[in-house]
Amino acid sequence: MEGNQRSFAVLSGKDTKPIGDPAQREIPKDLAGVLDESAQTLFLTEMMRGLNLTLKAFFDQKVTINYPFEKGAISTRFRGEHALRRYPTGEERCIACKLCEAVCPAQAITIEAEEREDGSRRTTRYDIDMTKCIYCGFCQEACPVDAIVEGPNFEFVTETHEELLYDKQKLLDNGDRWETEIASNLKAESLYR
């Protein structure tokens, strides 16, 4: 039965000794030969390779970012905290078409609208449950007037669930706070839309 078993360490063909078999190497018989081989193997080869790697890493350019004080570059396509934008006149951009609510796969957006005196619609309620949101960006793509966008802010940690239920005022405040970055990101991405 043992003759029928095949070892993965066995070479095919005439040589049937396992790879790395000590019988293939010539073993020194005296103490000086043993010490010489040990010194060559341990100190000259492995030790120098380790020191070379350490010195190479020592002189390489540092890649560490001290996060709270330094921040890395963020892509113009980054999808962070949601924001509702205004026109330069201060009027809200949202026309209550509810396309963002319809396209949201997580059903995180709730919109209620009413008619204005001039016949156009305006939102009375615009809520986003950020705990449901999957940050897919469909709402931003569906909006015909670029009212809802996902801004560059990624630092919006909270302590309670209720703080992640964004209402219209919170979204408008986000839009006012990040308008310059949002506008420049949308301008940079306008060629690809």
XYZ file of C-alpha atoms in Angstrom:
193
model
C 0.000 0.000 0.000
C 2.830 2.421 0.812
C 4.412 1.832 -2.574
C 1.189 2.991 -4.259
C 1.057 6.346 -2.443
C 2.447 9.305 -4.290
C 4.115 12.179 -2.486
C 3.903 15.703 -3.866
C 7.530 16.190 -2.893
C 8.677 13.391 -5.203
C 10.174 14.375 -8.549
C 8.958 12.598 -11.652
C 11.340 10.547 -13.770
C 14.573 8.890 -12.656
C 15.197 11.031 -9.558
C 12.790 9.772 -6.901
C 14.217 11.631 -3.895
C 12.008 14.344 -2.366
C 12.895 17.977 -3.021
C 15.064 19.349 -0.255
C 16.226 15.892 0.803
C 19.282 16.294 3.054
C 20.863 13.271 1.371
C 21.269 15.309 -1.824
C 23.493 17.876 -0.088
C 26.999 17.206 1.036
C 27.076 17.492 4.809
C 30.335 18.761 6.333
C 31.895 16.246 8.676
C 34.076 18.488 10.850
C 33.083 21.322 13.191
C 34.787 24.000 11.089
C 32.802 22.974 8.014
C 29.521 22.973 9.978
C 30.240 26.430 11.407
C 31.311 27.769 8.022
C 28.119 26.544 6.325
C 25.972 27.848 9.183
C 27.647 31.254 9.032
C 27.183 31.483 5.266
C 23.557 30.445 5.432
C 22.442 32.338 8.492
C 24.565 35.443 8.735
C 25.637 36.268 5.219
C 22.513 35.431 3.290
C 19.411 35.788 5.435
C 20.790 38.502 7.672
C 21.975 40.647 4.770
C 18.655 40.220 2.983
C 16.809 41.350 6.098
C 19.105 44.336 6.632
C 18.804 45.298 2.970
C 15.008 45.273 3.231
C 15.129 47.343 6.429
C 17.465 49.938 4.912
C 15.345 50.132 1.769
C 12.204 50.777 3.828
C 14.068 53.347 5.942
C 14.958 55.495 2.934
C 11.650 55.085 1.063
C 9.192 57.966 0.962
C 6.803 57.931 3.905
C 3.163 57.228 3.057
C 1.590 57.668 6.471
C -1.033 60.401 6.813
C -1.703 61.791 10.281
C -5.449 61.554 9.716
C -7.165 64.016 11.972
C -4.663 66.722 11.057
C -3.930 65.723 7.446
C -6.457 64.470 4.939
C -5.827 62.610 1.716
C -7.109 63.711 -1.659
C -10.749 62.889 -2.397
C -12.001 62.114 -5.895
C -14.477 64.484 -7.509
C -16.741 61.448 -7.881
C -16.757 60.716 -4.141
C -20.246 60.114 -2.748
C -20.491 61.356 0.816
C -23.088 63.145 2.903
C -26.222 64.264 1.043
C -27.042 67.925 0.451
C -29.829 69.962 -1.125
C -28.600 72.860 -3.252
C -29.962 76.341 -3.864
C -29.763 78.641 -6.854
C -27.462 81.676 -6.486
C -30.596 83.734 -5.768
C -31.241 81.634 -2.654
C -34.228 79.759 -4.079
C -34.272 75.996 -3.531
C -33.448 73.977 -6.629
C -35.774 71.064 -5.824
C -38.890 71.064 -8.039
C -40.533 68.131 -6.217
C -40.492 65.840 -9.244
C -39.890 62.897 -6.880
C -37.563 61.127 -9.312
C -34.983 60.662 -6.564
C -37.601 59.075 -4.319
C -38.688 56.739 -7.120
C -35.182 55.678 -8.128
C -33.840 55.076 -4.593
C -33.278 51.298 -4.271
C -33.185 51.483 -0.465
C -36.353 53.612 -0.262
C -34.520 56.018 2.015
C -36.022 59.226 0.567
C -39.450 60.622 1.471
C -40.810 63.721 -0.278
C -44.019 65.683 0.222
C -44.874 68.606 -2.034
C -47.375 71.405 -2.417
C -48.226 73.803 -5.196
C -46.919 77.363 -5.162
C -48.952 80.433 -6.048
C -47.382 80.524 -9.512
C -48.419 76.916 -10.214
C -45.022 75.268 -9.754
C -44.320 72.691 -7.068
C -42.145 73.007 -3.992
C -41.139 70.499 -1.360
C -42.622 70.794 2.092
C -40.886 67.687 3.372
C -37.656 66.121 2.131
C -36.338 63.397 4.431
C -33.467 60.974 3.948
C -32.869 58.086 6.327
C -29.086 57.890 6.158
C -29.097 54.504 7.901
C -30.957 53.036 4.919
C -28.971 54.866 2.253
C -26.466 52.749 0.311
C -24.720 55.778 -1.286
C -25.329 54.523 -4.819
C -25.737 58.027 -6.273
C -28.919 57.209 -8.208
C -30.735 60.153 -6.609
C -28.049 62.537 -7.829
C -28.131 61.066 -11.345
C -31.938 61.179 -11.544
C -32.293 64.812 -10.449
C -32.932 67.039 -13.505
C -31.874 70.259 -11.726
C -28.928 68.982 -9.619
C -30.838 69.699 -6.419
C -29.847 66.586 -4.457
C -26.151 65.746 -4.498
C -23.780 63.631 -2.503
C -21.154 66.001 -1.223
C -17.505 65.614 -0.259
C -18.114 65.267 3.489
C -17.297 61.833 4.901
C -17.011 62.834 8.556
C -20.597 62.799 9.778
C -20.471 60.287 12.599
C -23.242 60.552 15.180
C -24.044 59.045 18.547
C -27.736 58.345 17.994
C -29.885 56.954 15.213
C -32.117 60.028 15.191
C -29.223 62.249 14.131
C -28.983 60.242 10.901
C -32.577 61.017 9.935
C -31.997 64.095 7.781
C -34.808 66.557 7.204
C -35.043 69.294 4.592
C -33.383 71.944 6.754
C -30.388 69.723 7.561
C -29.951 68.912 3.868
C -30.166 72.601 2.895
C -27.604 73.475 5.580
C -25.269 70.829 4.143
C -25.742 72.328 0.692
C -24.941 75.823 1.940
C -21.860 74.605 3.794
C -20.383 72.564 0.925
C -21.637 74.551 -2.099
C -18.211 75.616 -3.390
C -16.814 72.064 -3.319
C -20.021 70.594 -4.749
C -20.100 73.123 -7.605
C -16.454 72.509 -8.510
C -16.959 68.714 -8.405
C -20.033 68.934 -10.644
C -18.161 71.192 -13.060
C -15.234 68.759 -13.210
C -17.587 65.840 -13.864
C -19.811 67.664 -16.381
C -17.889 66.203 -19.321
C -18.745 62.668 -18.218
C -22.462 63.119 -17.528
